[in-house]
Structures are given as C-alpha cells and as structure tokens.
Amino acid sequence: MLTYGIVAIGLAASVAAFNRVLSQYLMLGLSIGVLALAVIGLWDFRSIHLWTPYFQMTPLRAWFLLVVGIVSTMAAWYRVGYQQHNQVFTGFWLPWFVLAMAAVILSQTVWVFMTAWEVMAATSFLLVVSHHEEPGVIKAGYIYLVMSQISAMAILAGLLLMAASLHSMNFALWAAKARFLPWETKSGVFALLTLGFAIKCGIIPFHVWLPRAHPVAPAPVSSLMSGAMIKLGVFGIVQFLLMDLGATALLWPIVLLVLGAVSSLLGVLYALMEHDLKRLLAYHSIENIGIIFLGLGVMGVGIDLHHPQIAVVGLVASLFHTLNHALFKSQLFLAAGAVEQHTGTLDAEHLGGLIRTIPGVALGFLLGSMAISALPPFNGFVSEWLT
C-alpha cells in the first residue's frame, strides 16, 4: 500500500503545481514516503510487496533508495521557503524526477529500467533549463541532454547484450546466471555499461556536462542531481557489473581504479580554479565520485582475486561514501542557493562576512565544508579513511 500511496502523492504533487503551498507540501510527503519505503526495505525488504514482475526491493536497492529519500526530503523542505522563477514549471516536473529515480532503483526488467532512466533524464533536463531566460542555461541543458542520451544508448546496448546472452530480460535471472557467461561477453557488457554509467556519474573524462548543468539549475534541483541522481550510475555498476557478472578480467577493476584516481585528483584541481560557488561544488562532486569509484575498483579486485574480505571493504567504503556525499553535498548546494538569494551573486570574490547576516546558513555551510574536506570527526572523514 505504501508504494501505491507514494505514486498517488507524486502524481497529486505534479497536478497541484499551480498551487504553490499545496505542491510543496505534497512534494515533501512524497519524499518522506520514499524515505520510509527505504527504511522499511533496509529493516526487512521481504515485508514490502511491490509489483513483482517489474519491481523488486533488495538491501542494495533500499540503500540507494535511502539516498534518494534523504536528499529529496532535504530539497522538498528547502523549497518551502525558497523563492524561484517558474515555480509552477519546477513544481510539475520535480515529483516525476523523484519517482523516476525510485523506479530506476526498484526496476526488475530491462524495459522498465530504461523507461524510468529516460524519464529521469528528460525531467532532469527540463528542470535544468527552468531558468531558460538566463544566458547560458539552454546551452548547458542541451549539452547535458546529449551526454544523457549517449549514456542511455551505451547502457541499453550493454543491457541488451546481457539479455541476449542470458535469453531473459529479468534481472533476477541475471543475478543467478550472469557470472557463468563467457569472458568475451562479460568484457563487452563491462565496457558498455561502464561507459554509460560513468557518463551519468560525471566521471572524468565524461564530466563535461556536470559543471555546466548543476550550476544553472535551481538549488533544490542541483542538490537532487548531485546528491542523488549521479549515484544511480554507481548503483548500476555495483548491481550489474560487480554483483551480477562476478569475476571478470582484472583489467576492468583497474579501469575503475584509474577513473576514480584521475577524477578524485583533477576534480579538486578544477575546483581550486573556480570562483563560482555552485561550479566549485559541481567539481567537488566529480572528486567525490572518483573516491566512490576507488571503492568500486577495490571491490572488483577483491572479486577477481577471490578475496571476499577485500571485496566487502571496497563495497562498504563506496556505499558509505555514497550516502555521506549525498548528505553534505546536498547541504552545500542548498546553502549556496540561500547565499545566492541573499546576496544576488555566487562569485566567491564578492562574498564575505555572511556569518553576520545569515548565521544559520553560514553554520550549515561551515559544517558541510568540514565534512567535504574529510576533517575528523565528520562523516566525510570516516568514509574517505575507509576507502
């Protein structure tokens, strides 16, 4: 019943977009519903009855649904006091975006997964161009849309190759039989899906869309994209490549490690050169996705070398940092939106002394900055240390 209620609230929030207050509180209800579903799934996923042939709950899916639920709840609560242009437009598409992300995580067949993936891509594009009257927004949106479609084509090709090899579109059968596929097929699937999911994650060198799209979107949308959406690429790699395929050629975990190392280093260097607050945060997302990829690479090495302890440590590190990054990056993007509304600018060279005028936002930004800098005892330190 909870799942049907979540869908009903989401549709109601979209329809009620013309009533700002009602839309905002329905969106908050939708987000809390997704969060509650994730918590129940982590507690006992077998007690949740979904539409079995098409959707399924597992502990891994519940973890990523928890990420979506937390970030969505933060963004929905923030919108109650957030002033923005095109409020009706954003209010209509935001529930669809959240529902699509939840459907991606819970989907159990190729066609449901890809349909939800494309709805997520289309709605996020429309939300990115919410302020289309501002210079550079449409260009950034189209770059994001093109990269999203390249990502989707690579993912669809990889999933269809797996489906053709296993003669099934159902992910439950993949989990049981994909590890027995020939090495050549595994390598083809790994290459295609790594390309598709890496683009969605914004990993270097496929990051060109991320520092353009995130800064031009409204603050709640930026927090959802950086805190939740790009993590679905991580979900795809863990679910389809590391868990379903099992052992592959050692080359592929090394590719994940290299992508992670390059992104975590260059993401910081790019951020150091930025003066725009939201672009700086976008580059830090690239860095943190790189750290998550390091954990995924370690997991892959452990699987290929048949060392379950190494694989478990890599998985725990990547999942823990996925959650931690969602928390502090959403906090920072929302704080940046409050700074923009208060000052009218995001140029760091023209900002200063805000702790005297908006002390609550300043404190939140300080705590988030300490977490993203991996200072102990904050959560960013714990998961980066573990990695």
mmCIF file of C-alpha atoms in Angstrom:
data_model
loop_
_atom_site.group_PDB
_atom_site.id
_atom_site.type_symbol
_atom_site.label_atom_id
_atom_site.label_comp_id
_atom_site.label_asym_id
_atom_site.label_seq_id
_atom_site.Cartn_x
_atom_site.Cartn_y
_atom_site.Cartn_z
ATOM 1 C CA MET A 1 0.000 0.000 0.000
ATOM 2 C CA LEU A 2 2.881 2.361 0.759
ATOM 3 C CA THR A 3 4.196 2.155 -2.801
ATOM 4 C CA TYR A 4 0.776 2.956 -4.295
ATOM 5 C CA GLY A 5 0.467 5.847 -1.839
ATOM 6 C CA ILE A 6 3.859 7.223 -2.895
ATOM 7 C CA VAL A 7 2.872 7.159 -6.571
ATOM 8 C CA ALA A 8 -0.507 8.778 -5.805
ATOM 9 C CA ILE A 9 1.109 11.571 -3.767
ATOM 10 C CA GLY A 10 3.681 12.153 -6.509
ATOM 11 C CA LEU A 11 1.022 12.490 -9.178
ATOM 12 C CA ALA A 12 -1.033 14.754 -6.916
ATOM 13 C CA ALA A 13 2.025 16.957 -6.275
ATOM 14 C CA SER A 14 2.559 17.302 -10.011
ATOM 15 C CA VAL A 15 -1.096 18.143 -10.713
ATOM 16 C CA ALA A 16 -1.146 20.644 -7.828
ATOM 17 C CA ALA A 17 1.825 22.586 -9.233
ATOM 18 C CA PHE A 18 -0.381 25.670 -9.760
ATOM 19 C CA ASN A 19 -0.988 25.835 -6.011
ATOM 20 C CA ARG A 20 2.460 26.612 -4.657
ATOM 21 C CA VAL A 21 1.869 25.732 -0.995
ATOM 22 C CA LEU A 22 -0.060 22.520 -1.689
ATOM 23 C CA SER A 23 2.517 21.415 -4.273
ATOM 24 C CA GLN A 24 5.399 21.984 -1.880
ATOM 25 C CA TYR A 25 3.856 20.039 0.973
ATOM 26 C CA LEU A 26 2.746 17.187 -1.298
ATOM 27 C CA MET A 27 6.323 17.038 -2.598
ATOM 28 C CA LEU A 28 7.505 16.823 0.995
ATOM 29 C CA GLY A 29 5.037 14.000 1.596
ATOM 30 C CA LEU A 30 6.310 12.164 -1.488
ATOM 31 C CA SER A 31 9.906 12.486 -0.293
ATOM 32 C CA ILE A 32 9.104 11.258 3.206
ATOM 33 C CA GLY A 33 7.215 8.328 1.656
ATOM 34 C CA VAL A 34 10.256 7.333 -0.418
ATOM 35 C CA LEU A 35 12.430 7.652 2.685
ATOM 36 C CA ALA A 36 10.019 5.486 4.714
ATOM 37 C CA LEU A 37 9.983 2.836 1.963
ATOM 38 C CA ALA A 38 13.789 2.749 2.009
ATOM 39 C CA VAL A 39 13.943 2.401 5.801
ATOM 40 C CA ILE A 40 11.414 -0.453 5.737
ATOM 41 C CA GLY A 41 13.403 -2.072 2.934
ATOM 42 C CA LEU A 42 16.602 -1.929 4.970
ATOM 43 C CA TRP A 43 14.809 -3.273 8.027
ATOM 44 C CA ASP A 44 13.054 -6.148 6.259
ATOM 45 C CA PHE A 45 12.817 -5.903 2.480
ATOM 46 C CA ARG A 46 10.765 -9.134 2.334
ATOM 47 C CA SER A 47 7.843 -7.373 4.026
ATOM 48 C CA ILE A 48 7.438 -4.992 1.079
ATOM 49 C CA HIS A 49 5.134 -6.234 -1.677
ATOM 50 C CA LEU A 50 5.886 -4.489 -4.953
ATOM 51 C CA TRP A 51 4.622 -5.194 -8.450
ATOM 52 C CA THR A 52 6.698 -8.389 -8.539
ATOM 53 C CA PRO A 53 7.387 -8.962 -12.261
ATOM 54 C CA TYR A 54 8.528 -5.377 -12.752
ATOM 55 C CA PHE A 55 9.768 -4.018 -9.416
ATOM 56 C CA GLN A 56 11.678 -5.595 -6.551
ATOM 57 C CA MET A 57 13.228 -4.481 -3.268
ATOM 58 C CA THR A 58 16.645 -5.747 -2.140
ATOM 59 C CA PRO A 59 19.012 -4.436 0.558
ATOM 60 C CA LEU A 60 21.234 -2.803 -2.092
ATOM 61 C CA ARG A 61 18.267 -1.107 -3.740
ATOM 62 C CA ALA A 62 16.958 0.006 -0.340
ATOM 63 C CA TRP A 63 20.316 1.686 0.368
ATOM 64 C CA PHE A 64 20.226 3.752 -2.825
ATOM 65 C CA LEU A 65 16.533 4.473 -2.279
ATOM 66 C CA LEU A 66 17.546 5.796 1.146
ATOM 67 C CA VAL A 67 19.951 8.195 -0.571
ATOM 68 C CA VAL A 68 17.187 9.426 -2.894
ATOM 69 C CA GLY A 69 14.730 9.736 0.000
ATOM 70 C CA ILE A 70 17.080 11.742 2.223
ATOM 71 C CA VAL A 71 18.149 14.168 -0.497
ATOM 72 C CA SER A 72 14.608 14.556 -1.796
ATOM 73 C CA THR A 73 13.308 15.295 1.706
ATOM 74 C CA MET A 74 16.009 17.928 2.231
ATOM 75 C CA ALA A 75 15.244 19.566 -1.129
ATOM 76 C CA ALA A 76 11.461 19.443 -0.588
ATOM 77 C CA TRP A 77 11.699 21.046 2.855
ATOM 78 C CA TYR A 78 14.062 23.687 1.476
ATOM 79 C CA ARG A 79 11.584 24.594 -1.296
ATOM 80 C CA VAL A 80 9.010 25.709 1.278
ATOM 81 C CA GLY A 81 10.973 28.914 1.807
ATOM 82 C CA TYR A 82 12.852 29.050 -1.496
ATOM 83 C CA GLN A 83 11.850 31.770 -3.954
ATOM 84 C CA GLN A 84 12.421 30.922 -7.613
ATOM 85 C CA HIS A 85 11.186 31.766 -11.089
ATOM 86 C CA ASN A 86 8.971 29.300 -12.961
ATOM 87 C CA GLN A 87 7.665 27.832 -9.706
ATOM 88 C CA VAL A 88 4.810 26.046 -11.492
ATOM 89 C CA PHE A 89 7.133 24.525 -14.098
ATOM 90 C CA THR A 90 9.530 23.200 -11.468
ATOM 91 C CA GLY A 91 6.691 22.036 -9.223
ATOM 92 C CA PHE A 92 5.193 19.986 -12.076
ATOM 93 C CA TRP A 93 8.349 18.116 -13.092
ATOM 94 C CA LEU A 94 10.092 17.639 -9.726
ATOM 95 C CA PRO A 95 7.784 14.815 -8.493
ATOM 96 C CA TRP A 96 8.265 12.984 -11.790
ATOM 97 C CA PHE A 97 12.023 13.277 -11.370
ATOM 98 C CA VAL A 98 11.934 11.745 -7.884
ATOM 99 C CA LEU A 99 9.501 8.976 -8.918
ATOM 100 C CA ALA A 100 11.686 8.153 -11.932
ATOM 101 C CA MET A 101 14.801 7.822 -9.750
ATOM 102 C CA ALA A 102 12.918 5.497 -7.388
ATOM 103 C CA ALA A 103 11.669 3.441 -10.354
ATOM 104 C CA VAL A 104 15.217 3.093 -11.738
ATOM 105 C CA ILE A 105 16.373 1.651 -8.434
ATOM 106 C CA LEU A 106 13.443 -0.741 -7.995
ATOM 107 C CA SER A 107 13.017 -1.858 -11.628
ATOM 108 C CA GLN A 108 13.349 -5.562 -12.353
ATOM 109 C CA THR A 109 13.335 -5.747 -16.171
ATOM 110 C CA VAL A 110 15.331 -4.049 -18.918
ATOM 111 C CA TRP A 111 12.388 -2.135 -20.379
ATOM 112 C CA VAL A 112 11.134 -0.824 -17.045
ATOM 113 C CA PHE A 113 14.681 0.215 -16.138
ATOM 114 C CA MET A 114 15.312 2.035 -19.411
ATOM 115 C CA THR A 115 11.888 3.694 -19.416
ATOM 116 C CA ALA A 116 12.459 5.027 -15.902
ATOM 117 C CA TRP A 117 16.022 6.022 -16.845
ATOM 118 C CA GLU A 118 14.825 8.081 -19.807
ATOM 119 C CA VAL A 119 12.032 9.724 -17.780
ATOM 120 C CA MET A 120 14.685 10.646 -15.215
ATOM 121 C CA ALA A 121 16.911 12.111 -17.942
ATOM 122 C CA ALA A 122 14.087 14.052 -19.616
ATOM 123 C CA THR A 123 12.665 15.504 -16.401
ATOM 124 C CA SER A 124 16.103 16.474 -15.088
ATOM 125 C CA PHE A 125 16.810 18.245 -18.408
ATOM 126 C CA LEU A 126 13.566 20.212 -18.107
ATOM 127 C CA LEU A 127 14.438 21.131 -14.518
ATOM 128 C CA VAL A 128 17.950 22.222 -15.515
ATOM 129 C CA VAL A 129 16.527 24.686 -18.048
ATOM 130 C CA SER A 130 13.927 26.068 -15.605
ATOM 131 C CA HIS A 131 15.602 29.494 -15.833
ATOM 132 C CA HIS A 132 15.859 29.339 -19.622
ATOM 133 C CA GLU A 133 15.689 33.115 -19.909
ATOM 134 C CA GLU A 134 19.141 33.455 -18.329
ATOM 135 C CA PRO A 135 22.243 33.366 -20.591
ATOM 136 C CA GLY A 136 23.980 30.024 -20.994
ATOM 137 C CA VAL A 137 21.189 27.927 -19.470
ATOM 138 C CA ILE A 138 19.829 26.462 -22.723
ATOM 139 C CA LYS A 139 23.324 25.583 -23.959
ATOM 140 C CA ALA A 140 24.174 23.871 -20.672
ATOM 141 C CA GLY A 141 20.877 21.995 -20.805
ATOM 142 C CA TYR A 142 21.453 20.697 -24.321
ATOM 143 C CA ILE A 143 24.994 19.562 -23.503
ATOM 144 C CA TYR A 144 23.528 17.651 -20.572
ATOM 145 C CA LEU A 145 20.775 16.166 -22.758
ATOM 146 C CA VAL A 146 23.231 14.980 -25.427
ATOM 147 C CA MET A 147 25.512 13.362 -22.842
ATOM 148 C CA SER A 148 22.473 11.759 -21.188
ATOM 149 C CA GLN A 149 21.413 10.180 -24.469
ATOM 150 C CA ILE A 150 24.916 8.878 -25.196
ATOM 151 C CA SER A 151 24.873 7.390 -21.721
ATOM 152 C CA ALA A 152 21.444 5.831 -22.278
ATOM 153 C CA MET A 153 22.465 4.285 -25.624
ATOM 154 C CA ALA A 154 25.575 2.685 -24.090
ATOM 155 C CA ILE A 155 23.566 1.357 -21.135
ATOM 156 C CA LEU A 156 20.815 -0.009 -23.399
ATOM 157 C CA ALA A 157 23.400 -1.734 -25.604
ATOM 158 C CA GLY A 158 25.066 -3.311 -22.575
ATOM 159 C CA LEU A 159 21.788 -4.478 -21.063
ATOM 160 C CA LEU A 160 20.567 -5.916 -24.371
ATOM 161 C CA LEU A 161 23.866 -7.770 -24.829
ATOM 162 C CA MET A 162 23.394 -9.310 -21.386
ATOM 163 C CA ALA A 163 19.736 -10.098 -22.101
ATOM 164 C CA ALA A 164 20.580 -11.738 -25.444
ATOM 165 C CA SER A 165 23.304 -13.824 -23.827
ATOM 166 C CA LEU A 166 21.058 -14.996 -20.979
ATOM 167 C CA HIS A 167 17.812 -15.162 -23.020
ATOM 168 C CA SER A 168 15.972 -13.134 -20.406
ATOM 169 C CA MET A 169 15.099 -9.508 -19.655
ATOM 170 C CA ASN A 170 14.583 -10.208 -15.940
ATOM 171 C CA PHE A 171 17.272 -9.020 -13.535
ATOM 172 C CA ALA A 172 16.562 -11.808 -11.026
ATOM 173 C CA LEU A 173 17.752 -14.414 -13.535
ATOM 174 C CA TRP A 174 20.818 -12.296 -14.327
ATOM 175 C CA ALA A 175 21.849 -12.396 -10.676
ATOM 176 C CA ALA A 176 21.789 -16.192 -10.790
ATOM 177 C CA LYS A 177 23.358 -16.863 -14.209
ATOM 178 C CA ALA A 178 25.377 -13.858 -15.416
ATOM 179 C CA ARG A 179 28.554 -14.963 -13.630
ATOM 180 C CA PHE A 180 28.721 -18.027 -15.890
ATOM 181 C CA LEU A 181 28.879 -16.005 -19.121
ATOM 182 C CA PRO A 182 31.980 -16.270 -21.362
ATOM 183 C CA TRP A 183 34.822 -13.830 -20.691
ATOM 184 C CA GLU A 184 34.349 -12.108 -24.051
ATOM 185 C CA THR A 185 30.677 -11.391 -23.338
ATOM 186 C CA LYS A 186 31.490 -10.156 -19.844
ATOM 187 C CA SER A 187 34.110 -7.788 -21.239
ATOM 188 C CA GLY A 188 31.670 -6.374 -23.797
ATOM 189 C CA VAL A 189 28.991 -5.819 -21.170
ATOM 190 C CA PHE A 190 31.515 -4.296 -18.762
ATOM 191 C CA ALA A 191 32.829 -1.866 -21.386
ATOM 192 C CA LEU A 192 29.385 -0.671 -22.498
ATOM 193 C CA LEU A 193 27.870 -0.326 -19.040
ATOM 194 C CA THR A 194 30.970 1.286 -17.568
ATOM 195 C CA LEU A 195 30.836 3.902 -20.342
ATOM 196 C CA GLY A 196 27.111 4.547 -19.843
ATOM 197 C CA PHE A 197 27.132 4.719 -16.072
ATOM 198 C CA ALA A 198 30.418 6.665 -15.908
ATOM 199 C CA ILE A 199 28.908 9.402 -18.112
ATOM 200 C CA LYS A 200 25.903 9.640 -15.783
ATOM 201 C CA CYS A 201 28.209 9.827 -12.772
ATOM 202 C CA GLY A 202 30.168 12.683 -14.359
ATOM 203 C CA ILE A 203 33.464 10.846 -14.042
ATOM 204 C CA ILE A 204 36.457 12.309 -15.910
ATOM 205 C CA PRO A 205 36.803 12.351 -18.953
ATOM 206 C CA PHE A 206 32.991 12.225 -19.361
ATOM 207 C CA HIS A 207 32.374 15.131 -16.986
ATOM 208 C CA VAL A 208 31.758 17.928 -19.494
ATOM 209 C CA TRP A 209 28.033 18.195 -18.680
ATOM 210 C CA LEU A 210 28.278 18.244 -14.893
ATOM 211 C CA PRO A 211 29.950 21.626 -14.154
ATOM 212 C CA ARG A 212 27.636 23.218 -16.743
ATOM 213 C CA ALA A 213 24.274 21.712 -15.765
ATOM 214 C CA HIS A 214 24.460 21.738 -11.972
ATOM 215 C CA PRO A 215 25.214 25.458 -11.502
ATOM 216 C CA VAL A 216 22.398 26.726 -13.758
ATOM 217 C CA ALA A 217 19.669 24.586 -12.175
ATOM 218 C CA PRO A 218 17.636 25.825 -9.179
ATOM 219 C CA ALA A 219 19.267 24.940 -5.856
ATOM 220 C CA PRO A 220 16.840 22.092 -4.951
ATOM 221 C CA VAL A 221 17.379 20.541 -8.393
ATOM 222 C CA SER A 222 21.173 20.881 -8.105
ATOM 223 C CA SER A 223 21.077 19.113 -4.738
ATOM 224 C CA LEU A 224 18.971 16.270 -6.179
ATOM 225 C CA MET A 225 21.185 15.850 -9.235
ATOM 226 C CA SER A 226 24.477 15.936 -7.344
ATOM 227 C CA GLY A 227 23.314 14.227 -4.166
ATOM 228 C CA ALA A 228 21.111 11.508 -5.672
ATOM 229 C CA MET A 229 20.925 11.254 -9.476
ATOM 230 C CA ILE A 230 24.611 10.763 -10.247
ATOM 231 C CA LYS A 231 24.657 7.986 -7.599
ATOM 232 C CA LEU A 232 22.387 5.875 -9.801
ATOM 233 C CA GLY A 233 25.396 5.312 -12.060
ATOM 234 C CA VAL A 234 27.160 3.876 -9.007
ATOM 235 C CA PHE A 235 24.110 1.673 -8.373
ATOM 236 C CA GLY A 236 24.259 0.360 -11.938
ATOM 237 C CA ILE A 237 27.945 -0.539 -11.685
ATOM 238 C CA VAL A 238 27.506 -2.339 -8.361
ATOM 239 C CA GLN A 239 24.336 -4.162 -9.393
ATOM 240 C CA PHE A 240 25.036 -5.220 -12.966
ATOM 241 C CA LEU A 241 28.817 -5.362 -13.213
ATOM 242 C CA LEU A 242 30.256 -6.262 -9.833
ATOM 243 C CA MET A 243 27.433 -8.305 -8.286
ATOM 244 C CA ASP A 244 25.767 -9.906 -11.334
ATOM 245 C CA LEU A 245 28.809 -10.540 -13.551
ATOM 246 C CA GLY A 246 31.103 -11.619 -10.719
ATOM 247 C CA ALA A 247 34.713 -12.278 -11.650
ATOM 248 C CA THR A 248 35.912 -10.719 -14.929
ATOM 249 C CA ALA A 249 39.293 -9.872 -16.423
ATOM 250 C CA LEU A 250 41.363 -7.941 -13.845
ATOM 251 C CA LEU A 251 41.659 -5.153 -16.428
ATOM 252 C CA TRP A 252 38.147 -3.866 -15.670
ATOM 253 C CA PRO A 253 38.537 -3.228 -11.915
ATOM 254 C CA ILE A 254 41.807 -1.482 -12.772
ATOM 255 C CA VAL A 255 39.885 0.726 -15.224
ATOM 256 C CA LEU A 256 37.517 1.673 -12.371
ATOM 257 C CA LEU A 257 40.504 2.437 -10.123
ATOM 258 C CA VAL A 258 42.157 4.611 -12.778
ATOM 259 C CA LEU A 259 38.933 6.511 -13.495
ATOM 260 C CA GLY A 260 38.480 7.047 -9.769
ATOM 261 C CA ALA A 261 42.051 8.188 -9.175
ATOM 262 C CA VAL A 262 42.058 10.631 -12.106
ATOM 263 C CA SER A 263 38.662 12.079 -11.190
ATOM 264 C CA SER A 264 39.441 12.490 -7.495
ATOM 265 C CA LEU A 265 42.664 14.355 -8.338
ATOM 266 C CA LEU A 266 41.530 16.509 -11.265
ATOM 267 C CA GLY A 267 38.176 17.266 -9.649
ATOM 268 C CA VAL A 268 39.991 19.038 -6.814
ATOM 269 C CA LEU A 269 42.330 20.869 -9.193
ATOM 270 C CA TYR A 270 39.414 22.128 -11.295
ATOM 271 C CA ALA A 271 37.600 23.236 -8.128
ATOM 272 C CA LEU A 272 40.626 25.243 -6.963
ATOM 273 C CA MET A 273 40.394 27.394 -10.098
ATOM 274 C CA GLU A 274 36.674 28.176 -9.694
ATOM 275 C CA HIS A 275 35.164 31.345 -8.264
ATOM 276 C CA ASP A 276 31.516 30.474 -8.906
ATOM 277 C CA LEU A 277 30.262 28.740 -5.763
ATOM 278 C CA LYS A 278 27.977 26.209 -7.476
ATOM 279 C CA ARG A 279 30.518 25.323 -10.172
ATOM 280 C CA LEU A 280 33.073 24.775 -7.419
ATOM 281 C CA LEU A 281 30.667 22.382 -5.699
ATOM 282 C CA ALA A 282 29.999 20.630 -9.023
ATOM 283 C CA TYR A 283 33.709 19.926 -9.474
ATOM 284 C CA HIS A 284 33.845 18.596 -5.923
ATOM 285 C CA SER A 285 31.109 16.148 -6.953
ATOM 286 C CA ILE A 286 33.478 14.847 -9.622
ATOM 287 C CA GLU A 287 36.165 14.421 -6.961
ATOM 288 C CA ASN A 288 33.861 12.520 -4.617
ATOM 289 C CA ILE A 289 32.506 10.296 -7.367
ATOM 290 C CA GLY A 290 36.160 9.477 -8.050
ATOM 291 C CA ILE A 291 36.576 8.412 -4.422
ATOM 292 C CA ILE A 292 33.490 6.195 -4.737
ATOM 293 C CA PHE A 293 34.955 4.645 -7.909
ATOM 294 C CA LEU A 294 38.125 3.823 -5.970
ATOM 295 C CA GLY A 295 35.986 1.758 -3.608
ATOM 296 C CA LEU A 296 34.250 0.078 -6.558
ATOM 297 C CA GLY A 297 37.626 -0.748 -8.102
ATOM 298 C CA VAL A 298 38.803 -2.301 -4.842
ATOM 299 C CA MET A 299 35.603 -4.353 -4.726
ATOM 300 C CA GLY A 300 36.204 -5.550 -8.288
ATOM 301 C CA VAL A 301 39.796 -6.514 -7.493
ATOM 302 C CA GLY A 302 38.613 -8.485 -4.473
ATOM 303 C CA ILE A 303 36.041 -10.333 -6.593
ATOM 304 C CA ASP A 304 38.534 -11.151 -9.346
ATOM 305 C CA LEU A 305 41.219 -12.313 -6.926
ATOM 306 C CA HIS A 306 38.641 -14.290 -4.887
ATOM 307 C CA HIS A 307 39.299 -12.314 -1.698
ATOM 308 C CA PRO A 308 35.820 -11.646 -0.259
ATOM 309 C CA GLN A 309 37.221 -9.513 2.575
ATOM 310 C CA ILE A 310 38.721 -7.036 0.095
ATOM 311 C CA ALA A 311 35.513 -7.016 -1.951
ATOM 312 C CA VAL A 312 33.384 -6.328 1.135
ATOM 313 C CA VAL A 313 35.630 -3.485 2.334
ATOM 314 C CA GLY A 314 35.508 -1.892 -1.120
ATOM 315 C CA LEU A 315 31.708 -2.208 -1.277
ATOM 316 C CA VAL A 316 31.191 -0.824 2.239
ATOM 317 C CA ALA A 317 33.545 2.103 1.559
ATOM 318 C CA SER A 318 31.819 3.052 -1.701
ATOM 319 C CA LEU A 319 28.279 2.702 -0.311
ATOM 320 C CA PHE A 320 29.175 4.636 2.847
ATOM 321 C CA HIS A 321 30.742 7.471 0.887
ATOM 322 C CA THR A 322 27.759 7.480 -1.482
ATOM 323 C CA LEU A 323 25.491 8.241 1.468
ATOM 324 C CA ASN A 324 27.892 10.709 3.100
ATOM 325 C CA HIS A 325 28.416 12.653 -0.112
ATOM 326 C CA ALA A 326 24.661 12.832 -0.636
ATOM 327 C CA LEU A 327 24.294 14.395 2.805
ATOM 328 C CA PHE A 328 26.975 17.068 2.735
ATOM 329 C CA LYS A 329 26.779 17.896 -0.965
ATOM 330 C CA SER A 330 23.018 18.457 -0.785
ATOM 331 C CA GLN A 331 23.575 20.592 2.296
ATOM 332 C CA LEU A 332 26.177 22.699 0.475
ATOM 333 C CA PHE A 333 24.122 23.180 -2.706
ATOM 334 C CA LEU A 334 21.090 24.235 -0.689
ATOM 335 C CA ALA A 335 23.220 26.627 1.343
ATOM 336 C CA ALA A 336 24.648 28.045 -1.902
ATOM 337 C CA GLY A 337 21.096 28.672 -3.107
ATOM 338 C CA ALA A 338 20.357 30.584 0.102
ATOM 339 C CA VAL A 339 23.538 32.641 -0.379
ATOM 340 C CA GLU A 340 22.517 33.461 -3.956
ATOM 341 C CA GLN A 341 19.079 34.614 -2.836
ATOM 342 C CA HIS A 342 20.548 36.690 -0.025
ATOM 343 C CA THR A 343 23.362 38.347 -1.998
ATOM 344 C CA GLY A 344 22.312 38.048 -5.647
ATOM 345 C CA THR A 345 25.660 36.512 -6.627
ATOM 346 C CA LEU A 346 27.638 33.264 -6.400
ATOM 347 C CA ASP A 347 31.007 34.851 -7.169
ATOM 348 C CA ALA A 348 33.234 33.959 -4.214
ATOM 349 C CA GLU A 349 35.338 37.057 -4.864
ATOM 350 C CA HIS A 350 32.348 39.248 -3.932
ATOM 351 C CA LEU A 351 31.208 37.259 -0.915
ATOM 352 C CA GLY A 352 32.303 37.677 2.667
ATOM 353 C CA GLY A 353 31.070 38.365 6.176
ATOM 354 C CA LEU A 354 27.861 36.397 5.633
ATOM 355 C CA ILE A 355 28.128 34.840 9.088
ATOM 356 C CA ARG A 356 26.886 38.179 10.446
ATOM 357 C CA THR A 357 23.846 38.458 8.161
ATOM 358 C CA ILE A 358 22.795 34.806 7.682
ATOM 359 C CA PRO A 359 24.439 32.963 10.599
ATOM 360 C CA GLY A 360 22.319 29.813 10.258
ATOM 361 C CA VAL A 361 23.252 29.321 6.604
ATOM 362 C CA ALA A 362 26.881 30.145 7.416
ATOM 363 C CA LEU A 363 26.979 27.487 10.130
ATOM 364 C CA GLY A 364 25.418 24.907 7.820
ATOM 365 C CA PHE A 365 27.903 25.732 5.076
ATOM 366 C CA LEU A 366 30.787 25.534 7.549
ATOM 367 C CA LEU A 367 29.763 22.080 8.761
ATOM 368 C CA GLY A 368 29.266 20.859 5.196
ATOM 369 C CA SER A 369 32.645 22.270 4.170
ATOM 370 C CA MET A 370 34.360 20.475 7.038
ATOM 371 C CA ALA A 371 32.656 17.218 6.059
ATOM 372 C CA ILE A 372 33.575 17.511 2.367
ATOM 373 C CA SER A 373 37.154 18.344 3.397
ATOM 374 C CA ALA A 374 37.288 14.994 5.260
ATOM 375 C CA LEU A 375 38.087 16.579 8.604
ATOM 376 C CA PRO A 376 37.540 14.298 11.609
ATOM 377 C CA PRO A 377 35.140 13.522 13.202
ATOM 378 C CA PHE A 378 32.761 14.352 10.328
ATOM 379 C CA ASN A 379 31.212 11.707 8.089
ATOM 380 C CA GLY A 380 33.339 12.584 5.048
ATOM 381 C CA PHE A 381 36.481 11.693 7.002
ATOM 382 C CA VAL A 382 35.137 8.298 8.075
ATOM 383 C CA SER A 383 34.218 7.050 4.596
ATOM 384 C CA GLU A 384 37.297 8.535 2.889
ATOM 385 C CA TRP A 385 39.539 6.988 5.555
ATOM 386 C CA LEU A 386 37.847 3.639 4.998
ATOM 387 C CA THR A 387 38.384 3.950 1.244
#
